Structure formats: structure tokens, C-alpha cells
Short mmCIF file of C-alpha atoms and ligand atoms in Angstrom, two decimals:
data_model
loop_
_atom_site.label_atom_id
_atom_site.label_comp_id
_atom_site.label_asym_id
_atom_site.label_seq_id
_atom_site.Cartn_x
_atom_site.Cartn_y
_atom_site.Cartn_z
CA MET A 161 32.08 10.64 -9.30
CA THR A 162 28.99 8.30 -10.21
CA ARG A 163 29.51 6.43 -13.55
CA ILE A 164 26.38 5.41 -15.40
CA SER A 165 26.02 2.55 -17.94
CA VAL A 166 22.89 2.48 -19.99
CA CYS A 167 21.73 -0.65 -21.65
CA CYS A 168 19.65 0.03 -24.79
CA GLY A 169 18.02 -1.91 -27.60
CA VAL A 170 14.75 -3.14 -29.03
CA GLY A 171 12.30 -5.32 -27.12
CA GLY A 172 13.26 -8.82 -25.79
CA THR A 173 16.86 -8.80 -26.57
CA GLY A 174 18.05 -9.16 -23.02
CA LYS A 175 18.46 -5.55 -21.83
CA THR A 176 17.26 -6.37 -18.29
CA THR A 177 19.41 -9.55 -18.04
CA THR A 178 22.60 -8.11 -19.20
CA SER A 179 22.10 -4.99 -16.97
CA ALA A 180 21.76 -7.37 -14.00
CA ALA A 181 24.85 -9.27 -15.06
CA LEU A 182 26.82 -6.08 -15.71
CA ALA A 183 25.82 -4.86 -12.20
CA VAL A 184 26.81 -8.16 -10.66
CA GLY A 185 30.24 -8.01 -12.40
CA ARG A 186 30.80 -4.50 -11.10
CA ALA A 187 30.06 -5.54 -7.50
CA LEU A 188 32.55 -8.44 -8.04
CA ALA A 189 35.06 -6.02 -9.21
CA GLY A 190 34.71 -3.97 -5.96
CA GLU A 191 32.30 -1.26 -6.94
CA ARG A 192 29.14 0.01 -5.24
CA VAL A 193 26.68 -0.34 -7.93
CA ALA A 194 22.99 0.24 -8.35
CA VAL A 195 20.84 -1.47 -11.16
CA LEU A 196 17.80 0.41 -11.99
CA THR A 197 15.61 -2.20 -13.90
CA ILE A 198 12.37 -2.00 -15.61
CA ASP A 199 10.02 -5.03 -15.21
CA PRO A 200 12.46 -7.91 -14.91
CA ALA A 201 11.19 -11.24 -15.86
CA ARG A 202 10.09 -13.04 -12.78
CA ARG A 203 13.03 -15.44 -12.41
CA LEU A 204 15.36 -12.63 -12.75
CA ALA A 205 13.52 -10.53 -10.07
CA ASP A 206 13.60 -13.65 -7.87
CA ALA A 207 17.40 -13.99 -8.43
CA LEU A 208 17.96 -10.29 -7.50
CA GLY A 209 15.59 -10.70 -4.62
CA ILE A 210 13.24 -7.92 -5.64
CA ASP A 211 9.86 -9.20 -5.07
CA ALA A 212 7.76 -6.09 -4.83
CA LEU A 213 7.93 -3.02 -7.07
CA GLY A 214 10.41 -0.93 -5.33
CA ASN A 215 11.58 2.61 -5.87
CA ASP A 216 14.06 2.42 -3.27
CA PRO A 217 17.38 0.48 -3.48
CA VAL A 218 17.23 -3.03 -2.05
CA ALA A 219 20.57 -4.39 -1.09
CA VAL A 220 21.37 -7.77 -3.01
CA GLU A 221 23.96 -10.22 -1.42
CA VAL A 222 26.60 -11.11 -3.91
CA PRO A 223 28.58 -13.93 -2.43
CA GLY A 224 32.44 -13.16 -2.42
CA ALA A 225 31.87 -9.70 -3.83
CA PRO A 226 34.22 -6.91 -2.46
CA GLY A 227 31.69 -4.43 -3.69
CA ARG A 228 28.18 -3.96 -3.02
CA LEU A 229 24.95 -4.20 -5.13
CA TRP A 230 21.52 -2.69 -4.92
CA ALA A 231 18.49 -3.20 -7.27
CA LEU A 232 15.57 -1.02 -7.82
CA MET A 233 12.56 -1.76 -9.93
CA LEU A 234 11.06 1.34 -11.36
CA ASP A 235 7.66 2.22 -10.12
CA ARG A 236 6.47 4.86 -12.58
CA LYS A 237 3.54 6.10 -10.56
CA GLY A 238 5.50 6.01 -7.30
CA THR A 239 8.24 8.02 -8.91
CA TRP A 240 5.84 10.60 -10.42
CA ASP A 241 4.13 10.94 -6.83
CA ALA A 242 7.55 11.41 -5.27
CA VAL A 243 8.44 14.13 -7.82
CA ILE A 244 5.16 15.95 -7.02
CA ARG A 245 5.61 15.58 -3.25
CA GLU A 246 9.07 16.96 -3.47
CA ARG A 247 8.23 19.88 -5.88
CA ALA A 248 4.62 20.98 -5.35
CA ARG A 249 3.64 23.45 -2.58
CA PRO A 250 2.49 21.24 0.35
CA GLU A 251 -1.04 22.62 0.30
CA ILE A 252 -1.83 21.24 -3.18
CA VAL A 253 -0.01 18.02 -3.04
CA GLU A 254 -2.99 15.80 -2.03
CA LYS A 255 -5.40 17.67 -4.58
CA LEU A 256 -2.88 17.00 -7.41
CA LEU A 257 -2.44 13.39 -6.61
CA VAL A 258 -6.06 12.63 -6.79
CA ASN A 259 -6.69 14.70 -9.97
CA PRO A 260 -7.86 12.24 -12.61
CA TYR A 261 -5.72 13.94 -15.38
CA TYR A 262 -2.65 13.65 -13.22
CA GLN A 263 -3.47 10.09 -12.63
CA ALA A 264 -3.65 9.52 -16.43
CA VAL A 265 -0.34 11.39 -17.01
CA SER A 266 1.48 9.52 -14.34
CA THR A 267 0.38 6.08 -15.49
CA ARG A 268 -0.51 6.05 -19.03
CA LEU A 269 1.12 9.03 -20.96
CA SER A 270 3.56 7.68 -23.47
CA GLY A 271 7.10 8.55 -22.64
CA SER A 272 6.38 8.87 -18.87
CA HIS A 273 8.02 5.62 -18.10
CA GLU A 274 11.14 6.77 -19.84
CA TYR A 275 10.95 10.07 -18.05
CA MET A 276 10.50 8.63 -14.65
CA ALA A 277 13.52 6.35 -15.39
CA VAL A 278 15.74 9.36 -15.99
CA GLU A 279 14.21 11.25 -12.97
CA LYS A 280 15.14 8.24 -10.80
CA LEU A 281 18.63 8.29 -12.32
CA HIS A 282 19.08 11.88 -11.52
CA ASP A 283 18.20 11.16 -7.83
CA LEU A 284 20.45 8.26 -7.57
CA VAL A 285 23.35 10.21 -9.11
CA HIS A 286 22.82 12.91 -6.60
CA SER A 287 22.54 10.70 -3.66
CA GLY A 288 26.33 10.13 -4.03
CA SER A 289 25.92 6.59 -2.71
CA PHE A 290 26.98 4.73 -5.82
CA ASP A 291 30.12 4.41 -7.91
CA ARG A 292 28.14 3.27 -10.80
CA ILE A 293 24.40 3.01 -11.84
CA ILE A 294 23.32 0.63 -14.49
CA VAL A 295 20.20 1.55 -16.28
CA ASP A 296 17.91 -1.04 -18.00
CA THR A 297 15.88 0.89 -20.51
CA PRO A 298 12.31 0.10 -21.60
CA PRO A 299 11.97 -1.62 -24.99
CA ALA A 300 12.28 1.25 -27.65
CA GLN A 301 12.47 1.72 -31.35
CA HIS A 302 14.63 4.78 -31.02
CA VAL A 303 17.16 5.58 -28.54
CA THR A 304 15.71 9.00 -28.56
CA ASP A 305 12.39 7.60 -27.08
CA PHE A 306 14.30 7.43 -23.81
CA PHE A 307 16.52 10.48 -24.18
CA GLN A 308 14.05 12.81 -25.33
CA ALA A 309 11.50 11.96 -22.58
CA PRO A 310 12.63 14.65 -20.24
CA GLU A 311 12.25 17.37 -22.99
CA ARG A 312 8.84 15.87 -24.13
CA ILE A 313 7.31 15.69 -20.71
CA SER A 314 8.36 19.18 -19.79
CA ARG A 315 6.74 20.44 -23.01
CA ILE A 316 3.65 18.67 -22.29
CA LEU A 317 3.65 20.05 -18.78
CA ASP A 318 4.28 23.56 -20.11
CA ARG A 319 1.31 25.59 -18.99
CA SER A 320 1.79 28.10 -21.61
CA LEU A 321 0.96 25.64 -24.39
CA MET A 322 -2.24 24.91 -22.73
CA SER A 323 -3.12 28.46 -22.21
CA GLY A 324 -5.77 28.12 -24.86
CA LEU A 325 -7.50 25.42 -23.12
CA LEU A 326 -7.18 27.08 -19.72
CA GLU A 327 -8.17 30.51 -20.86
CA PRO A 328 -10.18 30.27 -23.98
CA GLY A 329 -11.23 33.91 -23.97
CA ARG A 330 -7.59 34.81 -24.57
CA VAL A 331 -7.12 32.88 -27.78
CA ARG A 332 -6.68 34.93 -30.90
CA GLY A 333 -7.77 33.74 -34.32
CA ALA A 334 -11.05 32.18 -35.31
CA ALA A 335 -9.28 28.83 -36.47
CA THR A 336 -7.66 28.36 -33.09
CA ARG A 337 -10.79 29.24 -31.22
CA GLY A 338 -12.66 26.70 -33.36
CA ALA A 339 -10.20 23.99 -32.75
CA PHE A 340 -10.32 24.43 -29.02
CA ALA A 341 -14.07 24.60 -29.10
CA ILE A 342 -13.97 21.03 -30.82
CA ILE A 343 -11.41 19.69 -28.29
CA HIS A 344 -13.89 21.02 -25.54
CA ARG A 345 -16.91 19.32 -27.23
CA LEU A 346 -15.10 16.07 -27.53
CA ALA A 347 -13.55 15.94 -24.12
CA GLY A 348 -16.58 17.20 -22.30
CA ASP A 349 -17.04 19.64 -19.34
CA ARG A 350 -15.69 17.53 -16.72
CA VAL A 351 -12.55 16.39 -18.37
CA MET A 352 -11.95 19.94 -19.26
CA SER A 353 -12.26 21.08 -15.78
CA GLU A 354 -10.05 18.35 -14.54
CA ILE A 355 -7.30 19.36 -17.07
CA ARG A 356 -7.75 23.01 -16.11
CA GLU A 357 -7.36 22.08 -12.46
CA PHE A 358 -4.23 20.01 -13.25
CA PHE A 359 -2.37 22.80 -15.01
CA HIS A 360 -3.61 25.15 -12.27
CA LEU A 361 -2.27 23.09 -9.58
CA MET A 362 0.97 22.34 -11.35
CA GLY A 363 1.28 26.08 -11.62
CA ASP A 364 4.97 27.28 -12.07
CA MET A 365 6.24 23.66 -11.34
CA SER A 366 6.66 23.50 -15.22
CA THR A 367 9.59 25.78 -14.74
CA GLY A 368 11.17 23.28 -12.20
CA PHE A 369 10.52 20.44 -14.63
CA ARG A 370 12.25 22.43 -17.41
CA GLU A 371 15.12 23.08 -15.22
CA ARG A 372 15.53 19.53 -14.05
CA SER A 373 15.13 18.15 -17.48
CA ALA A 374 17.97 20.31 -18.67
CA ARG A 375 20.18 19.01 -15.80
CA ILE A 376 19.08 15.36 -16.75
CA GLY A 377 19.94 16.15 -20.30
CA GLU A 378 23.57 17.07 -19.27
CA ILE A 379 23.88 13.82 -17.22
CA LEU A 380 22.83 11.84 -20.32
CA VAL A 381 25.64 13.28 -22.55
CA SER A 382 28.13 13.54 -19.70
CA PRO A 383 31.41 11.53 -20.45
CA SER A 384 30.94 9.51 -17.26
CA THR A 385 27.64 8.04 -18.86
CA SER A 386 28.15 5.36 -21.47
CA TYR A 387 25.74 3.37 -23.59
CA TRP A 388 25.54 -0.37 -24.49
CA LEU A 389 23.58 -1.76 -27.40
CA ILE A 390 22.15 -5.29 -26.69
CA ALA A 391 21.80 -7.51 -29.60
CA ASN A 392 20.28 -10.97 -29.85
CA ALA A 393 22.94 -13.33 -31.37
CA GLN A 394 20.27 -15.41 -33.17
CA ALA A 395 18.91 -12.46 -35.02
CA PRO A 396 21.06 -9.42 -34.74
CA GLU A 397 18.68 -6.61 -35.71
CA ARG A 398 21.30 -4.98 -37.75
CA ASN A 399 19.52 -1.95 -39.11
CA ASP A 400 17.94 -1.11 -35.69
CA LEU A 401 21.27 -1.44 -33.91
CA LEU A 402 22.97 0.79 -36.55
CA GLY A 403 20.14 3.35 -36.21
CA PHE A 404 20.57 3.38 -32.50
CA LEU A 405 24.34 3.95 -32.85
CA ALA A 406 23.71 6.65 -35.32
CA GLU A 407 21.45 8.51 -32.99
CA LEU A 408 23.91 8.02 -30.05
CA ARG A 409 26.75 9.43 -32.17
CA GLU A 410 24.53 12.28 -33.47
CA ARG A 411 23.91 13.31 -29.87
CA ARG A 412 27.52 12.88 -28.78
CA MET A 413 26.69 10.21 -26.32
CA HIS A 414 29.40 7.72 -25.45
CA PHE A 415 28.99 4.38 -26.96
CA SER A 416 30.74 1.57 -25.09
CA GLY A 417 30.07 -1.31 -27.40
CA PHE A 418 27.72 -4.17 -28.30
CA LEU A 419 26.65 -6.92 -25.97
CA ILE A 420 25.73 -9.80 -28.10
CA ASN A 421 23.31 -11.83 -25.99
CA ARG A 422 22.23 -15.53 -26.11
CA VAL A 423 25.23 -16.76 -28.17
CA GLN A 424 24.76 -20.52 -28.67
CA ARG A 425 27.43 -22.95 -27.24
CA ILE A 426 28.79 -25.21 -29.86
CA PRO A 427 29.40 -28.68 -28.41
CA SER A 428 32.99 -29.42 -28.09
CA GLY A 429 34.78 -32.72 -27.88
CA PRO A 430 35.04 -35.57 -30.34
CA PHE A 431 31.79 -36.62 -32.05
CA PRO A 432 31.69 -40.48 -32.69
CA GLY A 433 32.54 -41.43 -36.28
CA ALA A 434 30.07 -42.72 -38.72
CA ARG A 435 30.97 -46.33 -38.17
CA ALA A 436 30.86 -46.15 -34.40
CA LEU A 437 27.46 -44.45 -34.43
CA HIS A 438 25.99 -46.82 -36.86
CA GLU A 439 27.25 -49.81 -34.74
CA ALA A 440 26.05 -48.11 -31.46
CA GLY A 441 22.27 -48.66 -32.49
CA ALA A 442 22.75 -51.49 -34.92
CA GLY A 443 19.40 -53.56 -34.97
CA LEU A 444 17.17 -50.76 -33.60
CA PRO A 445 14.32 -49.93 -36.02
CA GLY A 446 15.03 -46.60 -37.80
CA TRP A 447 18.47 -46.42 -36.43
CA PRO A 448 20.42 -46.02 -39.74
CA GLN A 449 18.48 -42.90 -40.70
CA MET A 450 18.76 -41.60 -37.16
CA ALA A 451 22.48 -42.05 -37.26
CA ASP A 452 22.85 -40.24 -40.46
CA ALA A 453 20.75 -37.33 -39.16
CA LEU A 454 23.01 -37.11 -36.01
CA LEU A 455 26.17 -37.05 -38.30
CA GLN A 456 24.70 -33.89 -40.08
CA LEU A 457 24.50 -32.15 -36.69
CA PRO A 458 28.22 -31.02 -36.13
CA PRO A 459 28.62 -29.50 -39.68
CA ARG A 460 25.24 -27.75 -39.33
CA LEU A 461 26.14 -26.21 -36.02
CA THR A 462 29.49 -25.18 -37.16
CA ALA A 463 27.97 -23.64 -40.16
CA ARG A 464 25.38 -21.74 -38.06
CA ALA A 465 28.22 -20.61 -35.67
CA ALA A 466 30.27 -19.30 -38.70
CA ALA A 467 27.32 -17.47 -40.05
CA GLN A 468 26.67 -15.79 -36.58
CA ARG A 469 30.32 -15.02 -36.27
CA ASP A 470 30.25 -13.25 -39.72
CA ALA A 471 27.13 -11.37 -38.89
CA ILE A 472 28.56 -9.96 -35.62
CA HIS A 473 31.84 -9.19 -37.37
CA SER A 474 30.05 -7.42 -40.14
CA LEU A 475 27.90 -5.58 -37.39
CA THR A 476 30.94 -4.28 -35.56
CA GLU A 477 32.69 -3.27 -38.70
CA ALA A 478 29.67 -1.45 -39.96
CA ALA A 479 29.96 0.32 -36.63
CA GLY A 480 33.41 1.46 -37.32
CA GLY A 481 35.18 -1.40 -35.49
CA ALA A 482 33.08 -1.07 -32.37
CA PRO A 483 33.88 -3.50 -29.57
CA ALA A 484 31.47 -6.40 -28.87
CA TRP A 485 31.15 -8.79 -25.97
CA LEU A 486 29.60 -12.17 -26.32
CA VAL A 487 27.08 -13.42 -23.70
CA PRO A 488 26.29 -17.05 -23.67
CA ASP A 489 22.85 -18.44 -23.92
CA VAL A 490 21.63 -20.08 -20.65
CA PRO A 491 19.61 -23.15 -21.34
CA GLY A 492 16.23 -22.61 -19.33
CA GLY A 493 16.91 -18.83 -18.77
CA VAL A 494 18.81 -16.98 -16.12
CA ARG A 495 17.41 -17.60 -12.75
CA SER A 496 20.06 -17.22 -9.99
CA LEU A 497 22.67 -14.86 -8.84
CA ALA A 498 25.30 -17.60 -9.58
CA GLU A 499 24.19 -17.62 -13.33
CA LEU A 500 24.37 -13.80 -13.36
CA ALA A 501 27.85 -14.00 -11.85
CA ARG A 502 28.82 -16.58 -14.53
CA LEU A 503 27.49 -14.34 -17.20
CA SER A 504 29.41 -11.37 -15.91
CA THR A 505 32.69 -13.13 -16.63
CA HIS A 506 31.90 -12.54 -20.28
CA LEU A 507 31.32 -8.97 -19.82
CA PRO A 508 33.43 -6.01 -18.99
CA PRO A 509 35.30 -5.36 -16.79
CA ALA A 510 36.02 -9.23 -16.59
CA ALA A 511 36.51 -10.11 -20.20
CA PRO A 512 38.23 -8.60 -22.98
CA ASP A 513 36.11 -7.77 -26.13
CA LEU A 514 35.61 -9.88 -29.21
CA PRO A 515 38.88 -11.24 -30.89
CA GLY A 516 39.49 -10.48 -34.56
CA ARG A 517 37.59 -12.18 -37.35
CA GLY A 518 38.46 -15.84 -37.60
CA GLY A 519 39.74 -16.00 -34.10
CA PRO A 520 38.92 -19.23 -32.59
CA GLY A 521 38.15 -17.84 -29.19
CA LEU A 522 34.87 -16.28 -30.40
CA TRP A 523 32.67 -19.17 -29.96
CA ALA A 524 34.79 -21.01 -27.40
CA ARG A 525 34.56 -18.25 -24.82
CA ALA A 526 30.70 -18.47 -25.18
CA GLY A 527 30.53 -21.74 -23.30
N1 LIG B 956 21.68 -15.11 -21.95
C1 LIG B 956 20.41 -15.48 -21.84
N2 LIG B 956 20.32 -16.86 -21.69
C2 LIG B 956 19.05 -17.29 -21.48
N3 LIG B 956 17.96 -16.70 -21.55
C3 LIG B 956 18.01 -15.33 -21.67
C4 LIG B 956 19.26 -14.68 -21.87
N4 LIG B 956 19.10 -13.41 -21.83
C5 LIG B 956 17.79 -13.15 -21.77
N5 LIG B 956 17.20 -14.32 -21.58
C6 LIG B 956 15.72 -14.54 -21.50
O1 LIG B 956 15.02 -13.84 -22.52
C7 LIG B 956 13.91 -13.17 -22.12
C8 LIG B 956 14.06 -11.76 -22.44
O2 LIG B 956 15.15 -11.19 -21.68
P1 LIG B 956 15.12 -9.83 -20.98
O3 LIG B 956 13.73 -9.67 -20.19
O4 LIG B 956 16.32 -9.60 -20.26
O5 LIG B 956 14.90 -8.87 -22.26
P2 LIG B 956 14.66 -7.34 -22.39
O6 LIG B 956 15.40 -6.80 -23.54
O7 LIG B 956 14.77 -6.70 -21.19
O8 LIG B 956 13.11 -7.41 -22.65
P3 LIG B 956 12.03 -6.20 -22.80
O9 LIG B 956 12.33 -5.48 -23.96
O10 LIG B 956 10.68 -6.90 -22.80
O11 LIG B 956 12.17 -5.43 -21.46
C9 LIG B 956 13.76 -13.54 -20.64
O12 LIG B 956 12.90 -14.62 -20.60
C10 LIG B 956 15.11 -13.92 -20.32
O13 LIG B 956 15.17 -14.96 -19.18
MG1 LIG B 957 13.45 -5.52 -19.92
#
């Protein structure tokens, strides 16, 4: 059975980075794992060795890993084209692929990125080649942007909804006829005929889309699919995260916990005392003020760490005691497989989750 881990969260919190680190950790734990990522930052793509847009799994060598890792970078248009090639009647495939309305749907339609991610997920699950698939999701304000994508796209592709545009003669009611006439005037003859051709070519594929979107829906709520919420330690978006969690619970999706990313390391070891510090730069212009400012640093860092720790505990408590893992901030960004492997030691399955409030291990582990 293929397990699925989905990393969700608002933009820029580190979904792509933590997805990659989770995947490396699973390969180190002996699994055959694929990470399906969306637009990784350049240096992460370099670290994973995925140079070009790739819809097919590319093997990534993880030194010392008993398992195996593959990475894919979602190519939305390529996935749409593959879906069409697989499902449309052979004689209409080429016509459909060059139809301008199809090109707009496959590249610009809102939700189509999310839809293609779950389409790809469906294929990877059914390939039977992986123990686990880690899915990095596009930035979203709502978890539902991602999960409702199959439903939404299949509705858009539903020919019956478009029957008014396709066969205006059959529309009943003056108001509806009037509305279609306005759409027609705004869009123009050419666009209307492209749209008609699109729906004509799609023909009964919309039934196939509906069935497949129902199967994808089952995968998304299956007990073998679990969800991570990624938070930024510097500014945990508490309301967004709790909103995401409520949506997951409402849809009976399986929440694994929070991954709190970019936790700052608190410098450890003895800090020179006031006297030693003042003596160290004695005679230098401005040194006494500099030394005083430096002496403020450890209590400030400690206070900031305590505030972060409280914010994280309050988040996990508000989430009903949900587990959380702390992912350290890597100065200069994550740019190599070795760094991903190091981050993975802070993540499941290698690390236990957050110790209780006040536990000293909380920040020590983030180093
Ligand atoms: N633990 C970390 N240490 C240092 N830098 C990090 C860490 N995690 C993420 N970053 C950096 O933060 C930036 C955003 O990370 P990432 O691309 O993983 O976020 P994202 O949630 O996938 O963003 P988007 O919503 O745009 O897809 C990147 O530049 C990445 O290198
Ligand atoms: Mg990303």
C-alpha cells in the first residue's frame, strides 16, 4: 500500500523545503519515496538534482540511504496533455491540444495546478512503485483550494452546464437567453466557436473526469493519506493554521501534526561576563556602548525564544494537543542534500515530537 503525506500551508512557510526533507528522511529510513514538488526554489531544485520541469520521477541519490528517492516537479500543462492523450479518442487528441480554449484551461484556469497535482498523485499511487508519496502543495489560503480542485474542474468540464453556450436554441427563459447573448457579445464569435469546439471535442470525457475525481477524492480522505501543516516559527499564522485544521477535520482528513519551520538556534555556551567584555575592547572608540549592547543580546534572544515557545505551545494546545516538530533555520537557505538530510533528523520518523511546555529540549533540539 502506498502512503501519502501532504504538506499544506500558506505561501512561503517552507512547504517545498520540508516536503523534500521529509522525503529524504523516509529514504534514509528505508522507504521507496517520491516527492511531488511544485516550483522548488532554485537551490532546492539543484540539491534534488531536478533541473528541468519534469513530470516523470527522477531518481535522486541519497548517500547512505537504504531506501530510494525520486523527485518530480509538476508540469501543469504536461500533465493536462498526458490526461488528454490518455483519455480522449485518438482522432481528436491533436485537435484538442491546439484548441486555444483548451490551452487557456490547461495553463491559466484557477485551480488547474491543484487539480493536476492530484491527477499526478493518482497516477503515482496506481503505479505501485512507491511506499510513500510526499506532496508539496501550491500556496493556498484554504486547504479546500487543493482538495476541491477535482470537483471544481470536473464541474467546469461538465458539458451539460455549457449547453446554453453550445446550443443557444435550446435555452428556455428570456432572462437566461439574454445572459447568453451578452456572454456571446462580450466573447466574440471566434472565442465562442473555440469554446464550442472544446466542449464538442471533450465530448463524454467529462464523465471520465467525474469518475476519476471521485476516485481522487477517496484517496484524499483515505486513512493512508495524512496531512502536515507547515508553520513559520518566526510568525506562526495561528488563525490560518487553525482554519486549515478545522477544514481538515471537517472533511475527516488525517492530520499528522505541525512542522514548525525556521526555528532560530539560540547560541549556547558561556557568554563573556560584563567585565571581561569591557576589558576585551578597552581603549577602542565606542567600545563601552558596543559592549553594553552585546550584553543585552543573550537575554533578548532568550526572551524571543520563550515567546516563540509559548506561541507554538499555545498553537498546539488550541489544536487539541496536536503534535509538532521543530525544523531549524539554516542560515543562507537549504542548498544541498546533506542539509536536507540534516533537517530530516528533526522530522518524523527520525525525531520524536515536541516535548511538553517548559521542556528544555525544545530549543536545544533546533540546533
Ligand atoms: N529551514 C529553513 N532554513 C532556511 N531557509 C529556509 C528553510 N525553509 C525554507 N527556507 C527558505 O525559505 C524560502 C521559502 O521556502 P519554500 O520554497 O520551501 O516555501 P514554500 O512554502 O514552498 O513557498 P511557496 O508557498 O512559494 O511555494 C526559500 O527561499 C527557502 O530556501
Ligand atoms: Mg513551494
